Each structure stands twice: as C-alpha cells, then as structure tokens.
Amino acid sequence: VVAQVCVRGPGVSRSAPIAMQLAAACVGLVAASLPGFVAASDIMAPSAMFLAQVSQHAADARGAPYDYNDETDIPGLPFSVEFACAAAFVLLIASVPGILVMLLGGGNLTKAHKVESGCLLVWLCGALYLFTNVLKFNSSHWTGARPLTLVEAVYLLSQILTTVGYGDITPAYPRGQVWVAINVILALCLYGSLIMEVAQLIGDRVALAIARRHAAAAEALSEDESVTQEAQRSLKQWDAPPPVVDIMPLVKCTVAFAFFATAGVLFWHYFPGEEKTWLQ
C-alpha cells in the first residue's frame, strides 16, 4: 500500500527503483507522525522527488538507464535477494513429497519420492528459465512484449500451480501459450499425484492405528476373558454417559480461517485500484 501511494504520488519518477519509492513513503509517514506536521503529503512529495533524483544520478553514474530486470544484490554473496526467494520457492514445492512422508507417513523416503522431487525440481527450474529468457509476455503493468523478471516468473508460476489465473500476465505469442498450457497440465498432474499420495498415507496411518489398538487389547485380556466379556456385553450401553467431544481443534481451525478470510476481504475491498464490493 505504501509503495502504491508513493508511485501514484506527485513528483515521483516511475523510473526510480522501488526501494527509493518505499524509502520516500516511509520518510513521509514517519515525518507525518511527528509534532508540527498535519498530513503526510506535506513532506511526501519533496522527499520522494529528492530520492528519485538520487536514484537517477546513481543510474547516470553507472552510465546506463534503470533496468527493470535489475536485482537486489546481497553484500558478500554471489546471488541476489530475488534469486534467494525464487530458490526457496522452488525448493519448497520440490520437497512436498518428502514433507508428506515425514508428516503423515512416518517412514523413510523411497526411490519414488526422490524421483518425484527431482522431476519437480527440473520442471520448476525449467519453467523459470523459459519465463525469464525465452518466452515473452504481455501485461497491463508494462508496454510491449518482453520476458519476465525472476519475481514476475515466480508470481506467474504460483498462479499456475494454484490454478488461480489472474490474467494480468499472458503469453505474447502462440509458442508461449503452448508452453504455459503444458505447465498447467503438469500442475494438474501434480495435484492428482499429491492427492492420491496423501490419501494413501492417511489410510496407512489409520490401518496402523487400528492394528495397534487391536494388538493392545489382545495383550491386556486373555482369550477366555475376552470371550466372556464379549458374551456379557450388550449391544448398546444404555446407561453409559455420552462421549466427551473435544471441540478445540474445530474452534482453532474456525478462528484461523476467519482471520485469513477477513484479511482477504478487507484487502480486496480497501486496496487502491481493487475496491471490490463486500459481496464480490
């Protein structure tokens, strides 16, 4: 929101880096909170103009105009912040088969899980390379057709994986449309594979729990005692108290869902440029 206000504010050069625009907005907001200032707009424009000029001078000193594909370097490291975020995104998605085994299966990784993770890693890295170097895209955010930046490529790949499809970034040429369609098909196959794997893991855990319970009951009672108790037990315990139901998991999930749903509704209703109605 701060970046959006600063970009649309008076006196801000659109060629200035986002970091400079964020800094200008922060300076204005901090100054507005001090005694003696009435509104953030009193200092937003001068500070934004100053930082934009500093950015322009820095670009001129480098002898080249500001590059939209310029990334944020990390001092002392051979990669940028954008590359680190993209790598974390790829590794997170590629490690899903292993994470499911550790969280649900409780067993060791099999060769199939490793192959599945490797295929996901190759697919995601290949898609990011195509989006940033080979294919060209159109968007309402820029003029003309060009490859995506690394951040934009991760953003588009997230839309494909989640089947959201905002439509703000589209392939510019038929070959790009074909490759994006192939990625959509692969994403659907990924979802089917994960759903089947989760169902199988949960089924295995349920079967294991039932087997352990039966084994424990068999050890606690001898065979004769078990037969006697089963013969004397009525089909329904009419005088038994009702079972105690723990509703705390349901309450926690409901609160978490309500929090994120409310945050999403407020964002899409109040964010400048979106302004959806409450029903939308």
PDB file of C-alpha atoms in Angstrom:
ATOM      1  CA  VAL A   1       0.000   0.000   0.000  1.00  0.00           C
ATOM      2  CA  VAL A   2       2.840   2.390   0.864  1.00  0.00           C
ATOM      3  CA  ALA A   3       4.538   1.632  -2.449  1.00  0.00           C
ATOM      4  CA  GLN A   4       1.300   2.156  -4.357  1.00  0.00           C
ATOM      5  CA  VAL A   5       0.685   5.507  -2.674  1.00  0.00           C
ATOM      6  CA  CYS A   6       4.227   6.602  -3.375  1.00  0.00           C
ATOM      7  CA  VAL A   7       4.150   5.535  -7.024  1.00  0.00           C
ATOM      8  CA  ARG A   8       0.946   7.460  -7.610  1.00  0.00           C
ATOM      9  CA  GLY A   9       2.054  10.430  -5.530  1.00  0.00           C
ATOM     10  CA  PRO A  10       3.165  13.706  -7.084  1.00  0.00           C
ATOM     11  CA  GLY A  11       6.735  14.180  -8.171  1.00  0.00           C
ATOM     12  CA  VAL A  12       7.787  10.511  -8.131  1.00  0.00           C
ATOM     13  CA  SER A  13       9.657   9.275 -11.165  1.00  0.00           C
ATOM     14  CA  ARG A  14       8.373   5.916 -12.366  1.00  0.00           C
ATOM     15  CA  SER A  15      11.898   5.014 -13.399  1.00  0.00           C
ATOM     16  CA  ALA A  16      13.106   5.239  -9.812  1.00  0.00           C
ATOM     17  CA  PRO A  17      13.784   1.946  -8.068  1.00  0.00           C
ATOM     18  CA  ILE A  18      11.071   0.601  -5.835  1.00  0.00           C
ATOM     19  CA  ALA A  19      13.425   0.791  -2.855  1.00  0.00           C
ATOM     20  CA  MET A  20      13.754   4.549  -3.301  1.00  0.00           C
ATOM     21  CA  GLN A  21       9.995   4.945  -3.608  1.00  0.00           C
ATOM     22  CA  LEU A  22       9.445   2.888  -0.454  1.00  0.00           C
ATOM     23  CA  ALA A  23      12.011   4.977   1.377  1.00  0.00           C
ATOM     24  CA  ALA A  24      10.269   8.170   0.266  1.00  0.00           C
ATOM     25  CA  ALA A  25       6.929   6.891   1.507  1.00  0.00           C
ATOM     26  CA  CYS A  26       8.418   5.813   4.857  1.00  0.00           C
ATOM     27  CA  VAL A  27      10.052   9.215   5.327  1.00  0.00           C
ATOM     28  CA  GLY A  28       6.738  10.919   4.684  1.00  0.00           C
ATOM     29  CA  LEU A  29       4.816   8.675   7.063  1.00  0.00           C
ATOM     30  CA  VAL A  30       7.376   8.983   9.853  1.00  0.00           C
ATOM     31  CA  ALA A  31       7.532  12.745   9.476  1.00  0.00           C
ATOM     32  CA  ALA A  32       3.761  12.987   9.486  1.00  0.00           C
ATOM     33  CA  SER A  33       3.660  11.290  12.884  1.00  0.00           C
ATOM     34  CA  LEU A  34       5.931  13.941  14.436  1.00  0.00           C
ATOM     35  CA  PRO A  35       4.549  17.062  16.125  1.00  0.00           C
ATOM     36  CA  GLY A  36       4.188  20.014  13.781  1.00  0.00           C
ATOM     37  CA  PHE A  37       3.126  18.062  10.694  1.00  0.00           C
ATOM     38  CA  VAL A  38      -0.502  17.945   9.675  1.00  0.00           C
ATOM     39  CA  ALA A  39      -0.501  15.469   6.773  1.00  0.00           C
ATOM     40  CA  ALA A  40       1.913  13.062   5.131  1.00  0.00           C
ATOM     41  CA  SER A  41       1.512  14.901   1.826  1.00  0.00           C
ATOM     42  CA  ASP A  42       3.370  17.916   3.303  1.00  0.00           C
ATOM     43  CA  ILE A  43       6.662  16.054   3.086  1.00  0.00           C
ATOM     44  CA  MET A  44       5.847  13.097   0.814  1.00  0.00           C
ATOM     45  CA  ALA A  45       6.404  14.957  -2.451  1.00  0.00           C
ATOM     46  CA  PRO A  46       9.719  16.693  -1.527  1.00  0.00           C
ATOM     47  CA  SER A  47      11.234  13.539  -0.062  1.00  0.00           C
ATOM     48  CA  ALA A  48      10.054  11.450  -3.000  1.00  0.00           C
ATOM     49  CA  MET A  49      11.481  13.928  -5.511  1.00  0.00           C
ATOM     50  CA  PHE A  50      14.808  14.008  -3.663  1.00  0.00           C
ATOM     51  CA  LEU A  51      15.156  10.228  -3.527  1.00  0.00           C
ATOM     52  CA  ALA A  52      14.068   9.881  -7.142  1.00  0.00           C
ATOM     53  CA  GLN A  53      16.767  12.364  -8.145  1.00  0.00           C
ATOM     54  CA  VAL A  54      19.342  10.428  -6.131  1.00  0.00           C
ATOM     55  CA  SER A  55      18.309   7.251  -7.926  1.00  0.00           C
ATOM     56  CA  GLN A  56      18.537   8.957 -11.308  1.00  0.00           C
ATOM     57  CA  HIS A  57      22.000  10.326 -10.518  1.00  0.00           C
ATOM     58  CA  ALA A  58      23.125   6.863  -9.454  1.00  0.00           C
ATOM     59  CA  ALA A  59      21.831   5.401 -12.705  1.00  0.00           C
ATOM     60  CA  ASP A  60      23.584   8.118 -14.707  1.00  0.00           C
ATOM     61  CA  ALA A  61      26.800   7.438 -12.805  1.00  0.00           C
ATOM     62  CA  ARG A  62      26.648   3.830 -13.900  1.00  0.00           C
ATOM     63  CA  GLY A  63      26.345   5.029 -17.479  1.00  0.00           C
ATOM     64  CA  ALA A  64      23.105   3.160 -18.145  1.00  0.00           C
ATOM     65  CA  PRO A  65      19.399   3.815 -17.567  1.00  0.00           C
ATOM     66  CA  TYR A  66      17.487   1.997 -14.878  1.00  0.00           C
ATOM     67  CA  ASP A  67      16.964  -1.640 -15.848  1.00  0.00           C
ATOM     68  CA  TYR A  68      13.597  -3.206 -14.980  1.00  0.00           C
ATOM     69  CA  ASN A  69      15.364  -6.557 -14.621  1.00  0.00           C
ATOM     70  CA  ASP A  70      17.918  -5.229 -12.138  1.00  0.00           C
ATOM     71  CA  GLU A  71      18.058  -7.337  -8.971  1.00  0.00           C
ATOM     72  CA  THR A  72      18.938  -6.516  -5.377  1.00  0.00           C
ATOM     73  CA  ASP A  73      22.450  -7.687  -4.561  1.00  0.00           C
ATOM     74  CA  ILE A  74      23.332  -9.187  -1.184  1.00  0.00           C
ATOM     75  CA  PRO A  75      26.677  -7.884   0.104  1.00  0.00           C
ATOM     76  CA  GLY A  76      29.237 -10.676   0.288  1.00  0.00           C
ATOM     77  CA  LEU A  77      27.085 -13.245  -1.516  1.00  0.00           C
ATOM     78  CA  PRO A  78      27.160 -14.206  -5.205  1.00  0.00           C
ATOM     79  CA  PHE A  79      23.359 -14.134  -5.633  1.00  0.00           C
ATOM     80  CA  SER A  80      20.576 -11.606  -5.260  1.00  0.00           C
ATOM     81  CA  VAL A  81      17.592 -11.355  -2.950  1.00  0.00           C
ATOM     82  CA  GLU A  82      15.249 -12.235  -5.823  1.00  0.00           C
ATOM     83  CA  PHE A  83      17.265 -15.346  -6.641  1.00  0.00           C
ATOM     84  CA  ALA A  84      17.212 -16.448  -2.990  1.00  0.00           C
ATOM     85  CA  CYS A  85      13.413 -16.060  -2.816  1.00  0.00           C
ATOM     86  CA  ALA A  86      12.945 -17.937  -6.101  1.00  0.00           C
ATOM     87  CA  ALA A  87      15.249 -20.738  -4.916  1.00  0.00           C
ATOM     88  CA  ALA A  88      13.310 -21.017  -1.645  1.00  0.00           C
ATOM     89  CA  PHE A  89      10.040 -21.210  -3.601  1.00  0.00           C
ATOM     90  CA  VAL A  90      11.357 -23.955  -5.908  1.00  0.00           C
ATOM     91  CA  LEU A  91      12.839 -25.998  -3.056  1.00  0.00           C
ATOM     92  CA  LEU A  92       9.629 -25.712  -1.041  1.00  0.00           C
ATOM     93  CA  ILE A  93       7.476 -27.071  -3.884  1.00  0.00           C
ATOM     94  CA  ALA A  94      10.006 -29.761  -4.837  1.00  0.00           C
ATOM     95  CA  SER A  95      10.230 -31.017  -1.251  1.00  0.00           C
ATOM     96  CA  VAL A  96       6.471 -31.600  -0.902  1.00  0.00           C
ATOM     97  CA  PRO A  97       6.681 -35.402  -1.476  1.00  0.00           C
ATOM     98  CA  GLY A  98       9.306 -35.753   1.249  1.00  0.00           C
ATOM     99  CA  ILE A  99       7.418 -33.456   3.621  1.00  0.00           C
ATOM    100  CA  LEU A 100       4.252 -35.532   3.204  1.00  0.00           C
ATOM    101  CA  VAL A 101       6.132 -38.718   4.049  1.00  0.00           C
ATOM    102  CA  MET A 102       7.659 -37.201   7.182  1.00  0.00           C
ATOM    103  CA  LEU A 103       4.423 -35.594   8.410  1.00  0.00           C
ATOM    104  CA  LEU A 104       1.921 -38.306   7.506  1.00  0.00           C
ATOM    105  CA  GLY A 105       3.756 -41.460   6.593  1.00  0.00           C
ATOM    106  CA  GLY A 106       6.310 -41.598   9.358  1.00  0.00           C
ATOM    107  CA  GLY A 107       8.551 -43.736   7.167  1.00  0.00           C
ATOM    108  CA  ASN A 108      11.683 -43.360   5.090  1.00  0.00           C
ATOM    109  CA  LEU A 109      11.930 -41.720   1.713  1.00  0.00           C
ATOM    110  CA  THR A 110      11.654 -44.208  -1.109  1.00  0.00           C
ATOM    111  CA  LYS A 111      13.248 -44.018  -4.524  1.00  0.00           C
ATOM    112  CA  ALA A 112       9.902 -42.972  -5.994  1.00  0.00           C
ATOM    113  CA  HIS A 113       9.715 -39.981  -3.661  1.00  0.00           C
ATOM    114  CA  LYS A 114      13.224 -38.888  -4.600  1.00  0.00           C
ATOM    115  CA  VAL A 115      12.477 -39.229  -8.318  1.00  0.00           C
ATOM    116  CA  GLU A 116       9.259 -37.235  -7.887  1.00  0.00           C
ATOM    117  CA  SER A 117      11.109 -34.449  -6.060  1.00  0.00           C
ATOM    118  CA  GLY A 118      13.805 -34.431  -8.747  1.00  0.00           C
ATOM    119  CA  CYS A 119      11.209 -34.147 -11.513  1.00  0.00           C
ATOM    120  CA  LEU A 120       9.515 -31.265  -9.708  1.00  0.00           C
ATOM    121  CA  LEU A 121      12.858 -29.506  -9.299  1.00  0.00           C
ATOM    122  CA  VAL A 122      13.716 -29.873 -13.001  1.00  0.00           C
ATOM    123  CA  TRP A 123      10.248 -28.755 -14.079  1.00  0.00           C
ATOM    124  CA  LEU A 124      10.175 -25.640 -11.862  1.00  0.00           C
ATOM    125  CA  CYS A 125      13.712 -24.558 -12.804  1.00  0.00           C
ATOM    126  CA  GLY A 126      12.958 -25.122 -16.489  1.00  0.00           C
ATOM    127  CA  ALA A 127       9.750 -23.099 -16.275  1.00  0.00           C
ATOM    128  CA  LEU A 128      11.524 -20.197 -14.571  1.00  0.00           C
ATOM    129  CA  TYR A 129      14.262 -20.261 -17.230  1.00  0.00           C
ATOM    130  CA  LEU A 130      11.716 -20.229 -20.064  1.00  0.00           C
ATOM    131  CA  PHE A 131       9.712 -17.418 -18.496  1.00  0.00           C
ATOM    132  CA  THR A 132      12.772 -15.213 -17.892  1.00  0.00           C
ATOM    133  CA  ASN A 133      14.863 -15.883 -21.008  1.00  0.00           C
ATOM    134  CA  VAL A 134      12.890 -17.435 -23.871  1.00  0.00           C
ATOM    135  CA  LEU A 135       9.179 -16.644 -23.799  1.00  0.00           C
ATOM    136  CA  LYS A 136       7.710 -13.146 -23.975  1.00  0.00           C
ATOM    137  CA  PHE A 137       4.631 -11.904 -22.167  1.00  0.00           C
ATOM    138  CA  ASN A 138       2.153  -9.049 -22.335  1.00  0.00           C
ATOM    139  CA  SER A 139       0.735  -7.339 -19.293  1.00  0.00           C
ATOM    140  CA  SER A 140      -1.131  -4.252 -18.206  1.00  0.00           C
ATOM    141  CA  HIS A 141       1.846  -3.482 -15.964  1.00  0.00           C
ATOM    142  CA  TRP A 142       4.174  -2.642 -18.871  1.00  0.00           C
ATOM    143  CA  THR A 143       4.136  -1.728 -22.561  1.00  0.00           C
ATOM    144  CA  GLY A 144       5.053  -4.233 -25.267  1.00  0.00           C
ATOM    145  CA  ALA A 145       6.171  -7.847 -25.047  1.00  0.00           C
ATOM    146  CA  ARG A 146       9.195  -8.902 -23.001  1.00  0.00           C
ATOM    147  CA  PRO A 147      10.465 -11.798 -20.862  1.00  0.00           C
ATOM    148  CA  LEU A 148       9.557 -11.790 -17.210  1.00  0.00           C
ATOM    149  CA  THR A 149      11.765 -10.845 -14.328  1.00  0.00           C
ATOM    150  CA  LEU A 150      12.542 -13.535 -11.782  1.00  0.00           C
ATOM    151  CA  VAL A 151       9.950 -12.163  -9.367  1.00  0.00           C
ATOM    152  CA  GLU A 152       7.312 -11.974 -12.091  1.00  0.00           C
ATOM    153  CA  ALA A 153       8.142 -15.530 -13.190  1.00  0.00           C
ATOM    154  CA  VAL A 154       7.639 -16.853  -9.649  1.00  0.00           C
ATOM    155  CA  TYR A 155       4.395 -14.869  -9.452  1.00  0.00           C
ATOM    156  CA  LEU A 156       3.086 -16.378 -12.705  1.00  0.00           C
ATOM    157  CA  LEU A 157       4.226 -19.878 -11.740  1.00  0.00           C
ATOM    158  CA  SER A 158       2.375 -19.508  -8.425  1.00  0.00           C
ATOM    159  CA  GLN A 159      -0.785 -18.685 -10.359  1.00  0.00           C
ATOM    160  CA  ILE A 160      -0.309 -21.800 -12.488  1.00  0.00           C
ATOM    161  CA  LEU A 161       0.343 -24.064  -9.504  1.00  0.00           C
ATOM    162  CA  THR A 162      -2.660 -22.789  -7.562  1.00  0.00           C
ATOM    163  CA  THR A 163      -4.889 -22.674 -10.690  1.00  0.00           C
ATOM    164  CA  VAL A 164      -5.848 -19.089  -9.811  1.00  0.00           C
ATOM    165  CA  GLY A 165      -5.121 -17.422 -13.152  1.00  0.00           C
ATOM    166  CA  TYR A 166      -5.494 -13.688 -12.523  1.00  0.00           C
ATOM    167  CA  GLY A 167      -4.886 -12.969 -16.212  1.00  0.00           C
ATOM    168  CA  ASP A 168      -2.725  -9.899 -15.647  1.00  0.00           C
ATOM    169  CA  ILE A 169       0.264 -11.609 -17.339  1.00  0.00           C
ATOM    170  CA  THR A 170      -0.373 -13.510 -20.583  1.00  0.00           C
ATOM    171  CA  PRO A 171       1.903 -15.096 -23.219  1.00  0.00           C
ATOM    172  CA  ALA A 172       2.523 -12.768 -26.155  1.00  0.00           C
ATOM    173  CA  TYR A 173       2.961 -15.405 -28.871  1.00  0.00           C
ATOM    174  CA  PRO A 174       1.480 -18.850 -29.663  1.00  0.00           C
ATOM    175  CA  ARG A 175       4.575 -20.806 -28.613  1.00  0.00           C
ATOM    176  CA  GLY A 176       4.388 -19.159 -25.195  1.00  0.00           C
ATOM    177  CA  GLN A 177       0.734 -20.102 -24.920  1.00  0.00           C
ATOM    178  CA  VAL A 178       1.615 -23.718 -25.710  1.00  0.00           C
ATOM    179  CA  TRP A 179       4.335 -23.844 -23.058  1.00  0.00           C
ATOM    180  CA  VAL A 180       2.111 -22.226 -20.428  1.00  0.00           C
ATOM    181  CA  ALA A 181      -0.653 -24.720 -21.272  1.00  0.00           C
ATOM    182  CA  ILE A 182       1.832 -27.575 -20.845  1.00  0.00           C
ATOM    183  CA  ASN A 183       2.753 -26.202 -17.416  1.00  0.00           C
ATOM    184  CA  VAL A 184      -0.930 -26.089 -16.466  1.00  0.00           C
ATOM    185  CA  ILE A 185      -1.325 -29.762 -17.435  1.00  0.00           C
ATOM    186  CA  LEU A 186       1.742 -30.657 -15.377  1.00  0.00           C
ATOM    187  CA  ALA A 187       0.327 -28.736 -12.412  1.00  0.00           C
ATOM    188  CA  LEU A 188      -2.935 -30.693 -12.639  1.00  0.00           C
ATOM    189  CA  CYS A 189      -0.983 -33.961 -12.723  1.00  0.00           C
ATOM    190  CA  LEU A 190       0.958 -32.783  -9.679  1.00  0.00           C
ATOM    191  CA  TYR A 191      -2.257 -32.129  -7.780  1.00  0.00           C
ATOM    192  CA  GLY A 192      -3.635 -35.554  -8.678  1.00  0.00           C
ATOM    193  CA  SER A 193      -0.436 -37.260  -7.580  1.00  0.00           C
ATOM    194  CA  LEU A 194      -0.309 -35.379  -4.278  1.00  0.00           C
ATOM    195  CA  ILE A 195      -3.965 -36.057  -3.501  1.00  0.00           C
ATOM    196  CA  MET A 196      -3.539 -39.797  -4.119  1.00  0.00           C
ATOM    197  CA  GLU A 197      -0.358 -39.860  -2.055  1.00  0.00           C
ATOM    198  CA  VAL A 198      -1.973 -38.039   0.868  1.00  0.00           C
ATOM    199  CA  ALA A 199      -4.980 -40.384   0.763  1.00  0.00           C
ATOM    200  CA  GLN A 200      -2.713 -43.431   0.742  1.00  0.00           C
ATOM    201  CA  LEU A 201      -0.574 -42.120   3.620  1.00  0.00           C
ATOM    202  CA  ILE A 202      -3.626 -41.311   5.733  1.00  0.00           C
ATOM    203  CA  GLY A 203      -5.113 -44.721   5.004  1.00  0.00           C
ATOM    204  CA  ASP A 204      -1.892 -46.425   6.033  1.00  0.00           C
ATOM    205  CA  ARG A 205      -1.784 -44.487   9.308  1.00  0.00           C
ATOM    206  CA  VAL A 206      -5.410 -45.323  10.097  1.00  0.00           C
ATOM    207  CA  ALA A 207      -4.831 -49.016   9.398  1.00  0.00           C
ATOM    208  CA  LEU A 208      -1.687 -48.996  11.546  1.00  0.00           C
ATOM    209  CA  ALA A 209      -3.546 -47.313  14.423  1.00  0.00           C
ATOM    210  CA  ILE A 210      -6.353 -49.869  14.274  1.00  0.00           C
ATOM    211  CA  ALA A 211      -3.883 -52.752  14.218  1.00  0.00           C
ATOM    212  CA  ARG A 212      -2.016 -51.380  17.243  1.00  0.00           C
ATOM    213  CA  ARG A 213      -5.253 -50.934  19.150  1.00  0.00           C
ATOM    214  CA  HIS A 214      -6.318 -54.500  18.488  1.00  0.00           C
ATOM    215  CA  ALA A 215      -2.898 -55.786  19.499  1.00  0.00           C
ATOM    216  CA  ALA A 216      -3.001 -53.828  22.749  1.00  0.00           C
ATOM    217  CA  ALA A 217      -6.469 -55.129  23.561  1.00  0.00           C
ATOM    218  CA  ALA A 218      -5.399 -58.703  22.855  1.00  0.00           C
ATOM    219  CA  GLU A 219      -2.430 -58.376  25.181  1.00  0.00           C
ATOM    220  CA  ALA A 220      -4.496 -56.879  28.013  1.00  0.00           C
ATOM    221  CA  LEU A 221      -7.088 -59.634  28.048  1.00  0.00           C
ATOM    222  CA  SER A 222      -6.609 -63.319  27.765  1.00  0.00           C
ATOM    223  CA  GLU A 223      -8.586 -65.257  25.220  1.00  0.00           C
ATOM    224  CA  ASP A 224     -11.089 -66.647  27.752  1.00  0.00           C
ATOM    225  CA  GLU A 225     -11.673 -63.300  29.421  1.00  0.00           C
ATOM    226  CA  SER A 226     -12.145 -61.657  26.046  1.00  0.00           C
ATOM    227  CA  VAL A 227     -14.764 -64.212  25.006  1.00  0.00           C
ATOM    228  CA  THR A 228     -16.581 -63.874  28.338  1.00  0.00           C
ATOM    229  CA  GLN A 229     -16.675 -60.096  28.189  1.00  0.00           C
ATOM    230  CA  GLU A 230     -17.897 -60.094  24.615  1.00  0.00           C
ATOM    231  CA  ALA A 231     -20.683 -62.556  25.530  1.00  0.00           C
ATOM    232  CA  GLN A 232     -21.820 -60.465  28.504  1.00  0.00           C
ATOM    233  CA  ARG A 233     -21.587 -57.111  26.752  1.00  0.00           C
ATOM    234  CA  SER A 234     -24.867 -55.726  25.483  1.00  0.00           C
ATOM    235  CA  LEU A 235     -25.163 -54.325  22.024  1.00  0.00           C
ATOM    236  CA  LYS A 236     -25.707 -50.835  23.414  1.00  0.00           C
ATOM    237  CA  GLN A 237     -24.704 -49.359  26.759  1.00  0.00           C
ATOM    238  CA  TRP A 238     -27.931 -47.502  27.559  1.00  0.00           C
ATOM    239  CA  ASP A 239     -26.716 -46.170  30.890  1.00  0.00           C
ATOM    240  CA  ALA A 240     -23.303 -45.078  29.627  1.00  0.00           C
ATOM    241  CA  PRO A 241     -22.597 -41.338  29.681  1.00  0.00           C
ATOM    242  CA  PRO A 242     -22.303 -39.604  26.316  1.00  0.00           C
ATOM    243  CA  PRO A 243     -18.756 -39.408  24.974  1.00  0.00           C
ATOM    244  CA  VAL A 244     -16.831 -36.221  25.549  1.00  0.00           C
ATOM    245  CA  VAL A 245     -16.153 -34.419  22.287  1.00  0.00           C
ATOM    246  CA  ASP A 246     -13.150 -32.118  22.124  1.00  0.00           C
ATOM    247  CA  ILE A 247     -14.219 -29.110  20.050  1.00  0.00           C
ATOM    248  CA  MET A 248     -10.984 -27.148  20.484  1.00  0.00           C
ATOM    249  CA  PRO A 249      -9.488 -28.309  17.154  1.00  0.00           C
ATOM    250  CA  LEU A 250     -12.658 -27.148  15.398  1.00  0.00           C
ATOM    251  CA  VAL A 251     -12.566 -23.817  17.232  1.00  0.00           C
ATOM    252  CA  LYS A 252      -8.901 -23.237  16.375  1.00  0.00           C
ATOM    253  CA  CYS A 253      -9.429 -24.030  12.693  1.00  0.00           C
ATOM    254  CA  THR A 254     -12.517 -21.796  12.579  1.00  0.00           C
ATOM    255  CA  VAL A 255     -10.658 -18.871  14.147  1.00  0.00           C
ATOM    256  CA  ALA A 256      -7.697 -19.284  11.786  1.00  0.00           C
ATOM    257  CA  PHE A 257      -9.983 -19.485   8.740  1.00  0.00           C
ATOM    258  CA  ALA A 258     -11.999 -16.455   9.877  1.00  0.00           C
ATOM    259  CA  PHE A 259      -8.796 -14.439  10.377  1.00  0.00           C
ATOM    260  CA  PHE A 260      -7.376 -15.105   6.919  1.00  0.00           C
ATOM    261  CA  ALA A 261     -10.772 -14.755   5.225  1.00  0.00           C
ATOM    262  CA  THR A 262     -11.348 -11.393   6.931  1.00  0.00           C
ATOM    263  CA  ALA A 263      -7.862 -10.199   5.973  1.00  0.00           C
ATOM    264  CA  GLY A 264      -8.504 -11.134   2.345  1.00  0.00           C
ATOM    265  CA  VAL A 265     -11.900  -9.439   2.262  1.00  0.00           C
ATOM    266  CA  LEU A 266     -10.529  -6.227   3.780  1.00  0.00           C
ATOM    267  CA  PHE A 267      -7.593  -6.216   1.355  1.00  0.00           C
ATOM    268  CA  TRP A 268      -9.692  -6.574  -1.793  1.00  0.00           C
ATOM    269  CA  HIS A 269     -12.257  -4.038  -0.530  1.00  0.00           C
ATOM    270  CA  TYR A 270      -9.905  -1.249   0.574  1.00  0.00           C
ATOM    271  CA  PHE A 271      -6.776  -1.701  -1.571  1.00  0.00           C
ATOM    272  CA  PRO A 272      -6.431   1.190  -4.062  1.00  0.00           C
ATOM    273  CA  GLY A 273      -7.337   0.086  -7.559  1.00  0.00           C
ATOM    274  CA  GLU A 274      -9.234  -3.042  -6.486  1.00  0.00           C
ATOM    275  CA  GLU A 275     -12.115  -1.647  -4.401  1.00  0.00           C
ATOM    276  CA  LYS A 276     -14.296  -4.748  -4.656  1.00  0.00           C
ATOM    277  CA  THR A 277     -17.743  -4.626  -3.129  1.00  0.00           C
ATOM    278  CA  TRP A 278     -18.412  -6.623   0.030  1.00  0.00           C
ATOM    279  CA  LEU A 279     -20.420  -9.187  -1.953  1.00  0.00           C
ATOM    280  CA  GLN A 280     -17.646  -9.568  -4.535  1.00  0.00           C
TER     281      GLN A 280
END
